[in-house]
mmCIF file of C-alpha atoms in Angstrom:
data_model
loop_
_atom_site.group_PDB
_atom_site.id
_atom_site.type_symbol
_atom_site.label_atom_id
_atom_site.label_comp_id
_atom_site.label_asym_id
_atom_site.label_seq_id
_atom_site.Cartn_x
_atom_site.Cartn_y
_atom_site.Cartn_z
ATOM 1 C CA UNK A 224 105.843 102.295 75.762
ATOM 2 C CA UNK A 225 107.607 100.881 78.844
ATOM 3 C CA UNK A 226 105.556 99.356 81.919
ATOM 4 C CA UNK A 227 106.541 100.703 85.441
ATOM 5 C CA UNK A 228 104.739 98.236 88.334
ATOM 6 C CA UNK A 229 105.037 99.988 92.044
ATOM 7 C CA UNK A 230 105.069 97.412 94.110
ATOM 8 C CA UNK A 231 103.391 98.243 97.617
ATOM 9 C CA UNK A 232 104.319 95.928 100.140
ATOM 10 C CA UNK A 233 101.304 97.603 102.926
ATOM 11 C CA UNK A 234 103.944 98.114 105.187
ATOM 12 C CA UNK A 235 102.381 97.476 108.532
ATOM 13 C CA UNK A 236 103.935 101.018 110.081
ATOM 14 C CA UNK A 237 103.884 102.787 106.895
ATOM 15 C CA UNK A 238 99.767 102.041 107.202
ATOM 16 C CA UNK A 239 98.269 105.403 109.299
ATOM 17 C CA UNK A 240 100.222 107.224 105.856
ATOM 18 C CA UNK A 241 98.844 104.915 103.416
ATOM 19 C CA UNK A 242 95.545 105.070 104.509
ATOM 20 C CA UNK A 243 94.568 107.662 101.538
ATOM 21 C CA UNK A 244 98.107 107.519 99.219
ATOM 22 C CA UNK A 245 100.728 105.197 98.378
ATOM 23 C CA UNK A 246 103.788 104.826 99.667
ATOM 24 C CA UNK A 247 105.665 106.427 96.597
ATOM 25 C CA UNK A 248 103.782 109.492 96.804
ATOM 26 C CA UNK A 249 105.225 110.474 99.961
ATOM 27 C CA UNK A 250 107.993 113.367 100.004
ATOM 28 C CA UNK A 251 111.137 111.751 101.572
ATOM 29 C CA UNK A 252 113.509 114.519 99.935
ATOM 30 C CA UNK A 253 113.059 117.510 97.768
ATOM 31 C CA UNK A 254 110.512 115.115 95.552
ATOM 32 C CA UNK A 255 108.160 111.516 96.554
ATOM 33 C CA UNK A 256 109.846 108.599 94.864
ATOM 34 C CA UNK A 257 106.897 108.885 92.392
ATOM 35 C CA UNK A 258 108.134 112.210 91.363
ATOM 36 C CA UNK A 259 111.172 111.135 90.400
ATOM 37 C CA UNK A 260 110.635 107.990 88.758
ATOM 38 C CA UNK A 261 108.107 109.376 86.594
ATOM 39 C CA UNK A 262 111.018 112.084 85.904
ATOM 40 C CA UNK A 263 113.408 109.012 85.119
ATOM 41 C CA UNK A 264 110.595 107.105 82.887
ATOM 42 C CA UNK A 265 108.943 109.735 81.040
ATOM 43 C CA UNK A 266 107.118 107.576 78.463
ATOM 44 C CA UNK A 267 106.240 104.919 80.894
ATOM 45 C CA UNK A 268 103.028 103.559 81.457
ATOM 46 C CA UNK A 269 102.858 103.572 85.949
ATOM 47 C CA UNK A 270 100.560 100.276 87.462
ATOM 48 C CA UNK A 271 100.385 100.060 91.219
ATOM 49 C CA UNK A 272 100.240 97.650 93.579
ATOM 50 C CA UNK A 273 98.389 96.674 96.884
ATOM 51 C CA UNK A 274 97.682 93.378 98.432
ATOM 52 C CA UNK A 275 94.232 94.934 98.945
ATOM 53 C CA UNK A 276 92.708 95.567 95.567
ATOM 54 C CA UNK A 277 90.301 97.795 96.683
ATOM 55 C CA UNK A 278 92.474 100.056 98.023
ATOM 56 C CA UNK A 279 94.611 99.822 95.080
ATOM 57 C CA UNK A 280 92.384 100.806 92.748
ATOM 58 C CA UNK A 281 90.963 103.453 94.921
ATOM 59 C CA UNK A 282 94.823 105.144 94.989
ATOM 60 C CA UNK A 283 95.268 104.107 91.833
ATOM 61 C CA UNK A 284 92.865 106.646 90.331
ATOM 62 C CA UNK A 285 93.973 109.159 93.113
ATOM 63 C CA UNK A 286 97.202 108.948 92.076
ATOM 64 C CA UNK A 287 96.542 108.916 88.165
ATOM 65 C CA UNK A 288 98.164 105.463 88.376
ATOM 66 C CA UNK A 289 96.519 101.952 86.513
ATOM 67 C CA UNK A 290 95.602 99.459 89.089
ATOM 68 C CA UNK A 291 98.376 96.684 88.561
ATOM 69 C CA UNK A 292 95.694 94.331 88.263
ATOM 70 C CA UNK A 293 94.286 95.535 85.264
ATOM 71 C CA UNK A 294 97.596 94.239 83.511
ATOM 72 C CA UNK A 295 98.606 91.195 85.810
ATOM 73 C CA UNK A 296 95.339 89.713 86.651
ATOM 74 C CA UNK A 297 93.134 88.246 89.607
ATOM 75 C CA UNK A 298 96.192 85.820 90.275
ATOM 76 C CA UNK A 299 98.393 89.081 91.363
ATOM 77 C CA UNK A 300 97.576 87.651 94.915
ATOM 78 C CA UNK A 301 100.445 88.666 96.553
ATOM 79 C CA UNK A 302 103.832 91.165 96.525
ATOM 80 C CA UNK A 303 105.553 88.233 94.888
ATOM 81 C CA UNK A 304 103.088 86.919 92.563
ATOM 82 C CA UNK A 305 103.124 90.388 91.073
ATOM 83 C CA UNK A 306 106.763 90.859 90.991
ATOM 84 C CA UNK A 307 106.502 87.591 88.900
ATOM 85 C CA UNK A 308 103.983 88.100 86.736
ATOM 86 C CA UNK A 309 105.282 91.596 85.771
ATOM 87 C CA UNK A 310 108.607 90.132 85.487
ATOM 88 C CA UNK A 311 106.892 88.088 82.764
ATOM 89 C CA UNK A 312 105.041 90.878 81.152
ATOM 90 C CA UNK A 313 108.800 92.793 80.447
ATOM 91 C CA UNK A 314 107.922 95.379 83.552
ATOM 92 C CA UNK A 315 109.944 97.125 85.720
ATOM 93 C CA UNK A 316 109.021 96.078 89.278
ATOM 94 C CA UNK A 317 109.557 98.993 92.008
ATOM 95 C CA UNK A 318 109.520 97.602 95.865
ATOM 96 C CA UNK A 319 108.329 100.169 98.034
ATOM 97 C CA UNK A 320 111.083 100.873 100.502
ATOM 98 C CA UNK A 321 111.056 100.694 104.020
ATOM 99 C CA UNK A 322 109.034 103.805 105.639
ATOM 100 C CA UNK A 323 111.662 104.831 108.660
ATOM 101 C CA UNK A 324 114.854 104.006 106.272
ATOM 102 C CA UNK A 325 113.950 107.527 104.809
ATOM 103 C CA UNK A 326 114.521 109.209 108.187
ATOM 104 C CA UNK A 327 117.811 108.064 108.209
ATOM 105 C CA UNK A 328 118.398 109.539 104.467
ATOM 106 C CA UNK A 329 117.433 112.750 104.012
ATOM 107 C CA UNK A 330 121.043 114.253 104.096
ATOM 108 C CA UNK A 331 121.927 111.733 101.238
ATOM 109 C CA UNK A 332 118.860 111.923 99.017
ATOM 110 C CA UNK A 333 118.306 116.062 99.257
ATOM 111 C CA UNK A 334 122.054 115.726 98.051
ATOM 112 C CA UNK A 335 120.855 113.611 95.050
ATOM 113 C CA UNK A 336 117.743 114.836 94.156
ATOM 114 C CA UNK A 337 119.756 118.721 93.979
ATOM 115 C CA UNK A 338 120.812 117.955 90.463
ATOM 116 C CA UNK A 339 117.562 117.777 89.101
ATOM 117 C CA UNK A 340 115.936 120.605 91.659
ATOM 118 C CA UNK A 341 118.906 122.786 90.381
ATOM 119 C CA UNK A 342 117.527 122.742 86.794
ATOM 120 C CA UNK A 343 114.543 123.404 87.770
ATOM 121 C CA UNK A 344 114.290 126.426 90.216
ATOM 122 C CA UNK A 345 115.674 129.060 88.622
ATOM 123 C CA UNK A 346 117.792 131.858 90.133
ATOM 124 C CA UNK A 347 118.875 131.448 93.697
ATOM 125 C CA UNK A 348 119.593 134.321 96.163
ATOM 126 C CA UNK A 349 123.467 134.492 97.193
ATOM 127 C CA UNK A 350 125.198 134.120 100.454
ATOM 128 C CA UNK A 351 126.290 137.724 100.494
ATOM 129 C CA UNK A 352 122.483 139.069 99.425
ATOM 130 C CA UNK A 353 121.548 136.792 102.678
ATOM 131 C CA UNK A 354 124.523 138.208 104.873
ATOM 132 C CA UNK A 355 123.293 141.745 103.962
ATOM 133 C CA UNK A 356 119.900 140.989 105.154
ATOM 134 C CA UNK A 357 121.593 140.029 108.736
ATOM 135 C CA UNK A 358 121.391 136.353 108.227
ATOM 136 C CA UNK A 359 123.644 134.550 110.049
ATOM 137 C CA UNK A 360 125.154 131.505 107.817
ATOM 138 C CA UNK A 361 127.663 129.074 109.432
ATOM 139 C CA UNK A 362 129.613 126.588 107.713
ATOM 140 C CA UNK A 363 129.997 125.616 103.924
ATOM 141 C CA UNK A 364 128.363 128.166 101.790
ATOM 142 C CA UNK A 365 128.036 125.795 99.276
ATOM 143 C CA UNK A 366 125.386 123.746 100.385
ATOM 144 C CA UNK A 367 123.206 127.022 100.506
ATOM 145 C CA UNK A 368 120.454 126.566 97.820
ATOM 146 C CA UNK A 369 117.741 129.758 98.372
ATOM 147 C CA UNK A 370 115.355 130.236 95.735
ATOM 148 C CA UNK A 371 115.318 133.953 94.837
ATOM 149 C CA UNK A 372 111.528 134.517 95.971
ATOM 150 C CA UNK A 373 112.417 133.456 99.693
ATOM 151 C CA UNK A 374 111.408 135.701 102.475
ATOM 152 C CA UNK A 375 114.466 136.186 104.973
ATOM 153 C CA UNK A 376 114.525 138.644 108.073
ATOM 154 C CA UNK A 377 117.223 139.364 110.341
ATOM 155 C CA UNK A 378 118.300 137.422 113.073
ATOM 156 C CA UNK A 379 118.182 133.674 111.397
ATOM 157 C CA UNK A 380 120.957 131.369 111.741
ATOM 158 C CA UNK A 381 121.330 128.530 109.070
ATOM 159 C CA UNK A 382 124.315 126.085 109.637
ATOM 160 C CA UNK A 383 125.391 124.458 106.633
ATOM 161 C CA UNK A 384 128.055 122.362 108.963
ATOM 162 C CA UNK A 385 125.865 118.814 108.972
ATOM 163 C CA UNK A 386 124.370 118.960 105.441
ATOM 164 C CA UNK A 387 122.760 121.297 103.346
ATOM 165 C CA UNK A 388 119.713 123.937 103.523
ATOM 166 C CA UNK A 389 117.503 123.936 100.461
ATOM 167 C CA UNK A 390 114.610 126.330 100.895
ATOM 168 C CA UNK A 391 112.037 126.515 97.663
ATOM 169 C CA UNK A 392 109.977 128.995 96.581
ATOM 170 C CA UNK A 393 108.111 131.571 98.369
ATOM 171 C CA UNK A 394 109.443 130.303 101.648
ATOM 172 C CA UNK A 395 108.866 132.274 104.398
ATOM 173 C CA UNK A 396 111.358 132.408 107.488
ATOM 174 C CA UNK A 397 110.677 134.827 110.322
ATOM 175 C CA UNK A 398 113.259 135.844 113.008
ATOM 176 C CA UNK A 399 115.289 134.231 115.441
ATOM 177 C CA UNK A 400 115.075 130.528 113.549
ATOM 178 C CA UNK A 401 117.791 128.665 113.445
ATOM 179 C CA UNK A 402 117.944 126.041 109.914
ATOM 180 C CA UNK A 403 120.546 123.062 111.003
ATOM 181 C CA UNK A 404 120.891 121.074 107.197
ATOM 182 C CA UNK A 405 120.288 119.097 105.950
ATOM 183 C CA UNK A 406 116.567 121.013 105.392
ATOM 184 C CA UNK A 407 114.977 121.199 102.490
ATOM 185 C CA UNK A 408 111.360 123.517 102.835
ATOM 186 C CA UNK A 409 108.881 123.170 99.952
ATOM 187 C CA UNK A 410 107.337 125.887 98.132
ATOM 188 C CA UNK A 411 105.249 128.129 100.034
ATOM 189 C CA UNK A 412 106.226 126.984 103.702
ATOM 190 C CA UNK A 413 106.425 129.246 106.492
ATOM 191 C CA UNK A 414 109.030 128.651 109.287
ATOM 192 C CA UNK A 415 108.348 131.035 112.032
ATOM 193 C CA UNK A 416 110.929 131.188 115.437
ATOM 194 C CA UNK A 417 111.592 127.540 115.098
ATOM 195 C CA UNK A 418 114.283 125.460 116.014
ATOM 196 C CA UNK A 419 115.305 122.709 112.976
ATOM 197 C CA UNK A 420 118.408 120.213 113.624
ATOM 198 C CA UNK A 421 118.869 116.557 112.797
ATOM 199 C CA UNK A 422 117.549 116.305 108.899
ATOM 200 C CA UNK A 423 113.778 117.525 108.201
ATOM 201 C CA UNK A 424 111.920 117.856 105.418
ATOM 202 C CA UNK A 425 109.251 120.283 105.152
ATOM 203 C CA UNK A 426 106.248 119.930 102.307
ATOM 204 C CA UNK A 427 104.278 122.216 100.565
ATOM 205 C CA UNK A 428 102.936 125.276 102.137
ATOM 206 C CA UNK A 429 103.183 123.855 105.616
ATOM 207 C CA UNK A 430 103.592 126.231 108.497
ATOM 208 C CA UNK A 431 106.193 125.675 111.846
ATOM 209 C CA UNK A 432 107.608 126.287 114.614
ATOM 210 C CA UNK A 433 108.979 125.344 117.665
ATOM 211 C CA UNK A 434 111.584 122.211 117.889
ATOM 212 C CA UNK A 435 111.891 120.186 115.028
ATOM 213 C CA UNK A 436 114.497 117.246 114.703
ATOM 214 C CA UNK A 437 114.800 114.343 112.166
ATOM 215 C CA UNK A 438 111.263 114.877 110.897
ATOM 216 C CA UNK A 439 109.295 114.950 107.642
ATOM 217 C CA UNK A 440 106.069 117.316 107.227
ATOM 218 C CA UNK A 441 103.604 116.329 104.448
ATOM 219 C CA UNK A 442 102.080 119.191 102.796
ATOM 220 C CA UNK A 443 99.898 121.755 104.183
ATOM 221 C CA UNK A 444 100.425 120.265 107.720
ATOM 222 C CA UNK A 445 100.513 122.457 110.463
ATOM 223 C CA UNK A 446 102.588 123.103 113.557
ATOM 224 C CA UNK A 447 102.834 126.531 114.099
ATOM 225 C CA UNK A 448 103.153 126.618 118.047
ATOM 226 C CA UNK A 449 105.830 125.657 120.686
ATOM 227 C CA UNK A 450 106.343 121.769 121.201
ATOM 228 C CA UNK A 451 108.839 119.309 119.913
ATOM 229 C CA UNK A 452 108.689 116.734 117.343
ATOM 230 C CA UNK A 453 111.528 114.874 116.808
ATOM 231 C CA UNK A 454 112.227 111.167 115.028
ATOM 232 C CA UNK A 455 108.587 111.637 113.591
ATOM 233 C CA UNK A 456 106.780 111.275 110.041
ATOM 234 C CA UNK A 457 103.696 113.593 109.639
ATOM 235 C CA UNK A 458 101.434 113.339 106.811
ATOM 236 C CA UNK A 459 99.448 116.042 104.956
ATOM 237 C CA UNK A 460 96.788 118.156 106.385
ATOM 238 C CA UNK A 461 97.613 117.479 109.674
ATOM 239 C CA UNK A 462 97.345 120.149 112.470
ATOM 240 C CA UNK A 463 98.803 119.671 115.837
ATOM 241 C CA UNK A 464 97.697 121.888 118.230
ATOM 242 C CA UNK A 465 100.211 124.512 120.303
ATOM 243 C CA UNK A 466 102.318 122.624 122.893
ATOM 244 C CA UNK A 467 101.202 118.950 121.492
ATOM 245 C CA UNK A 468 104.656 117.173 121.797
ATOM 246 C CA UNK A 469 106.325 114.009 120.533
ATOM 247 C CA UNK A 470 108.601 111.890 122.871
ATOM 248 C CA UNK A 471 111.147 109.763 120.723
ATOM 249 C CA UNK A 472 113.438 108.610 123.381
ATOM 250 C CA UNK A 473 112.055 106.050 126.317
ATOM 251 C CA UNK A 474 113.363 106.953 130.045
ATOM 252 C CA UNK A 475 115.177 103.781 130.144
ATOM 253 C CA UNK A 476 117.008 103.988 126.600
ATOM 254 C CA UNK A 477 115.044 100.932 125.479
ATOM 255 C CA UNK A 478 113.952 99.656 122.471
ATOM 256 C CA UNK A 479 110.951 101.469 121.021
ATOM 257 C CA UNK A 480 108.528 98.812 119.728
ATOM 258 C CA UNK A 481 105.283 100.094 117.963
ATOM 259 C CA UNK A 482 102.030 98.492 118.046
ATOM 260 C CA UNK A 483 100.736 97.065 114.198
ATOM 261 C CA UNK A 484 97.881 98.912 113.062
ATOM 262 C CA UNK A 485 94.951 96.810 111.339
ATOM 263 C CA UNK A 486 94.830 96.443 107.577
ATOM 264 C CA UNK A 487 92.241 97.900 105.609
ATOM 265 C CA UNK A 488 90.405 94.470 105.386
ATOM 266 C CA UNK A 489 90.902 94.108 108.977
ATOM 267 C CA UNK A 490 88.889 97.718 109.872
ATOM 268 C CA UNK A 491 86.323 96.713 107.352
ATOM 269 C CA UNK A 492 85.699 93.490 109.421
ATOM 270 C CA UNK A 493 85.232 95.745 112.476
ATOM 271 C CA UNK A 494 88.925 95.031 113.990
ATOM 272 C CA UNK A 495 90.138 98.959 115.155
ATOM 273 C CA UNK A 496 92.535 97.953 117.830
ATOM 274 C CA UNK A 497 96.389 97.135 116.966
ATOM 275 C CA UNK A 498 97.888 93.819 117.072
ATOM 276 C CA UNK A 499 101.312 93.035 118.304
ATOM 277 C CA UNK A 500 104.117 95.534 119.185
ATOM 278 C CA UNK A 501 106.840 95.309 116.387
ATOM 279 C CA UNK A 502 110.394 95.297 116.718
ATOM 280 C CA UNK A 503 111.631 98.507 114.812
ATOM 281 C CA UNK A 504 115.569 98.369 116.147
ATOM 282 C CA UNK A 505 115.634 101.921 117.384
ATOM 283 C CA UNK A 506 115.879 103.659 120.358
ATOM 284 C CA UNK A 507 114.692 107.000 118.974
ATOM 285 C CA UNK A 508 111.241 107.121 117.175
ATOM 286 C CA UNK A 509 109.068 109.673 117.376
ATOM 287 C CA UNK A 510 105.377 109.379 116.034
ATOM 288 C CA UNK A 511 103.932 108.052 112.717
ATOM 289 C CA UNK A 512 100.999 110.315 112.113
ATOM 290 C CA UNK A 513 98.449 109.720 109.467
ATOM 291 C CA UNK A 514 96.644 112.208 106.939
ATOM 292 C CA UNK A 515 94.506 114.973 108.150
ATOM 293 C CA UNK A 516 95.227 113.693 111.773
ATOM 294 C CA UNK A 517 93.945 116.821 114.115
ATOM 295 C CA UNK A 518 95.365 117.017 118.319
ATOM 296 C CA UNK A 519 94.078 119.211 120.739
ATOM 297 C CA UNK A 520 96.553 121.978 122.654
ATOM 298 C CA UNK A 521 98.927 120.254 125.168
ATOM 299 C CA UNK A 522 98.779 116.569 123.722
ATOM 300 C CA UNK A 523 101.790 114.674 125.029
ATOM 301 C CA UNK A 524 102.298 111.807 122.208
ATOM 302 C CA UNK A 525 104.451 108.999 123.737
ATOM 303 C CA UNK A 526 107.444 107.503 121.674
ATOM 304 C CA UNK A 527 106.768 105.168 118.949
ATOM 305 C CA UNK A 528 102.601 106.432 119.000
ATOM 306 C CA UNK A 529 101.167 105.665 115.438
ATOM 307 C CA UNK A 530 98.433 108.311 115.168
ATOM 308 C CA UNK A 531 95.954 106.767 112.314
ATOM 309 C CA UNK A 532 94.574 108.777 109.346
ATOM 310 C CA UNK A 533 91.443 111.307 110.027
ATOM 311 C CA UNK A 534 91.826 111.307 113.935
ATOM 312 C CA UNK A 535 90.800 113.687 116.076
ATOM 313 C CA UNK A 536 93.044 113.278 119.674
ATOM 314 C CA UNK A 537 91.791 115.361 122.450
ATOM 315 C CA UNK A 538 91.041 114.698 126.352
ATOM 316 C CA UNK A 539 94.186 113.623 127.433
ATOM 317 C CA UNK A 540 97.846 112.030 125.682
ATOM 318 C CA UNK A 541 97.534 110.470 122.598
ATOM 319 C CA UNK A 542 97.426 106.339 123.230
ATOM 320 C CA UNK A 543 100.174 104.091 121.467
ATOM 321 C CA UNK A 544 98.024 103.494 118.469
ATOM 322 C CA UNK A 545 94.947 105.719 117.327
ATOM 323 C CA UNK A 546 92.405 104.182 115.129
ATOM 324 C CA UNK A 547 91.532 106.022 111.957
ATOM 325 C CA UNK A 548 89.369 108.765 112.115
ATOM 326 C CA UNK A 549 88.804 108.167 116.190
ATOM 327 C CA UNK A 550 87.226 110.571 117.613
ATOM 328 C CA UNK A 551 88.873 111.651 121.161
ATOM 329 C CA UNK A 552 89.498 108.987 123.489
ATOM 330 C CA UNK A 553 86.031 107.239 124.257
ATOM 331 C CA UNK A 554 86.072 104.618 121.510
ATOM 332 C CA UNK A 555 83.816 107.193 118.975
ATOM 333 C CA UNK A 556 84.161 107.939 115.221
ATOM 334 C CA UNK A 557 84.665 111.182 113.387
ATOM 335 C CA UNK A 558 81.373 110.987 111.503
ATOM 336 C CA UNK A 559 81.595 110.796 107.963
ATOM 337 C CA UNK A 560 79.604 114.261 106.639
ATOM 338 C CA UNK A 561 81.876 115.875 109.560
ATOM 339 C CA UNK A 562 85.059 114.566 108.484
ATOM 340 C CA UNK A 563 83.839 115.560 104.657
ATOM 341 C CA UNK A 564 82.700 119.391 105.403
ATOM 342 C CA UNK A 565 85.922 119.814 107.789
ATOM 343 C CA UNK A 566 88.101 118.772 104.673
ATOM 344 C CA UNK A 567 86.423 121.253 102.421
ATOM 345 C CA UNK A 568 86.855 123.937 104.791
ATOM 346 C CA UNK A 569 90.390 123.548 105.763
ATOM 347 C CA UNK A 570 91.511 122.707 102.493
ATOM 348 C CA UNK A 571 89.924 126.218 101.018
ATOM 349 C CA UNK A 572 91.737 128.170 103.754
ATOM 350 C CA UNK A 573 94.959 127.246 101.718
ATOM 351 C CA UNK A 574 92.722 127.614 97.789
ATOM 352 C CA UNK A 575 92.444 124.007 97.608
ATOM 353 C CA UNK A 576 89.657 121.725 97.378
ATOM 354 C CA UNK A 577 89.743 117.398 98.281
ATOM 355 C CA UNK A 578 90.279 115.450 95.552
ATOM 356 C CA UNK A 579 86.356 113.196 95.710
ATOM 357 C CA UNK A 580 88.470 109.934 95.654
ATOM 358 C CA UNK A 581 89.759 111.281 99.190
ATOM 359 C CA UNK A 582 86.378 110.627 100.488
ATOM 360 C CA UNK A 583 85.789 106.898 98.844
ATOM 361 C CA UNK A 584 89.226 106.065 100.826
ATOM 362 C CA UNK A 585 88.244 107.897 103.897
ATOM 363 C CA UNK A 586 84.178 106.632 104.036
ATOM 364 C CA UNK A 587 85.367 103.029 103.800
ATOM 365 C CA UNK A 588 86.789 103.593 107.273
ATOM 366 C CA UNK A 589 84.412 105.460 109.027
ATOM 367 C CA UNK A 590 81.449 102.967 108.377
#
């Protein structure tokens, strides 16, 4: 059996998503890079991992991965020892890549993960079925991929012009959206009166609206309402409330430089506030948001904000950088039962239930 090592670096902006996953396990086209690669290797044995072993082991069994340090040992101290050792033990070593390079991507990755997604979702609807329905589609028909269990009304646009539209099953699209590809929208989502351009990705049964531009939605996250995001990376289980907004361009046209969130060792030592702003090379970034992140109505979210996993942000715009599981703006934690009994009860509005490893990740942050 072959040996697969994923190779986490704990990308410091990549942290408010990593809080409670890996890296690999987050959707950056039609699958997660863990998706595919355990596509590619199908008799591999998968190790991960993290600088921090606790929080490698604790994804690790999340994940139904083997903590790397089971097979490279206590001297796996850092991303290069490991890449070493493993080297040395005949594995495969898998670098994370960089978190934002993704956003710049997704028209060239939903184009290579279509071969596989092709053999896989069975019979598609046809540009002339849609047309009948009074969908409007502009530009090459064939980069229109429509599973045949997609919900389509009239009065949707979808321009095919820029990349192309991929929509999965039991999508839902209600009238007077307008799809700009590349899109792909995962099984189950609903896309109601929304406005999609630039290269988004949409997970898992997540539910939107309003302006949407060069984005990616984790599963089961939420935003249903008016309000733009654009330039932005949303994990799952998030929920923005109606009108909360993202800026991703500064009024001067500067450089956007995000603060560095702690490390996990650094929030166990009682350090919540974020280091030094880093230099990410862009002028348009939206917001990093972590896991099960919740804002109230109206929250204005500044450009470059990195919105930390389990926070609740209400009482006024969302800071630069939000602690994990902060609760509002006073400097307060979202209580650990509370954080737990929310979960259960959002996740079995949409028939799921949290994995109990979700909890070990999330309680070592809300001490």
């Amino acid at each position: 059996m072959s040996i697969v090592l994923l190779l986490d670096g704990d990308e410091a902006i990549a942290r408010p998503l990593t809080r409670m996953r890996s890296r690999f396990s987050l959707r950056d086209g039609i699958y997660s890079p863990l998706q595919r690669l355990r596509r590619k290797h199908q008799n591999a044995q998968f190790f991960y991992y993290h600088p921090d072993a606790a929080h490698e082991s604790s994804i690790a069994r999340l994940e139904g991965l083997e903590p790397a340090r089971v097979l490279l040992g206590a001297e796996a101290n850092s991303i290069a020892a490991a890449e070493i050792l493993a080297t040395q033990r005949g594995a495969a070593a898998i670098p994370a890549a960089p978190l934002l390079d993704a956003l710049d991507a997704i028209g060239p990755r939903l184009q290579k993960d279509l071969d596989l997604w092709g053999q896989l979702s069975g019979a598609l609807r046809s540009p002339a079925e849609l047309k009948a329905l009074g969908v409007q589609l502009i530009g090459d028909l064939d980069r229109l991929y429509v599973h045949a269990n997609v919900q389509l009304t009239p009065g949707i646009v979808i321009d095919l012009r820029s990349g192309p539209v991929i929509l999965d099953d039991n999508v839902s699209i209600s009238a007077f959206s307008y799809l700009e590809g590349p899109l792909y929208a995962g099984p189950g989502a609903y896309i109601d009166n929304a406005r999609i351009t630039g290269g988004v990705i949409i997970g898992a049964k997540c539910r939107v609206g309003g302006e949407i531009e060069n984005s990616i939605f984790g599963d089961f996250s939420n935003k249903h309402h008016e309000g733009f995001v654009g330039h932005s990376w949303l994990g799952a289980w998030v929920n923005l409330g109606a009108l909360s907004t993202t800026s991703d361009l500064k009024n001067n046209y500067g450089e956007i430089r995000p603060l560095q969130p702690p490390s996990a060792a650094e929030l166990e030592r009682g350090q919540r506030s974020a280091g030094a702003p880093w230099s990410s090379g862009r002028i348009k970034l939206g917001a990093i948001i972590g896991d099960c992140v919740k804002t109230a109505i109206g929250t204005m979210i500044p450009s470059g904000a990195l919105i930390d996993a389990g926070a609740n942000v209400f009482g006024g715009p969302a800071p630069r950088y939000t602690p994990p599981f902060a609760w509002g703006p006073g400097g307060e934690r979202y209580r650990a039962d509370r954080f737990f009994a929310d979960c259960e009860r959002i996740f079995a509005r949409r028939q799921q239930s949290p994995h109990s490893e979700l909890f070990a990740l999330a309680a070592r942050f809300t001490r």
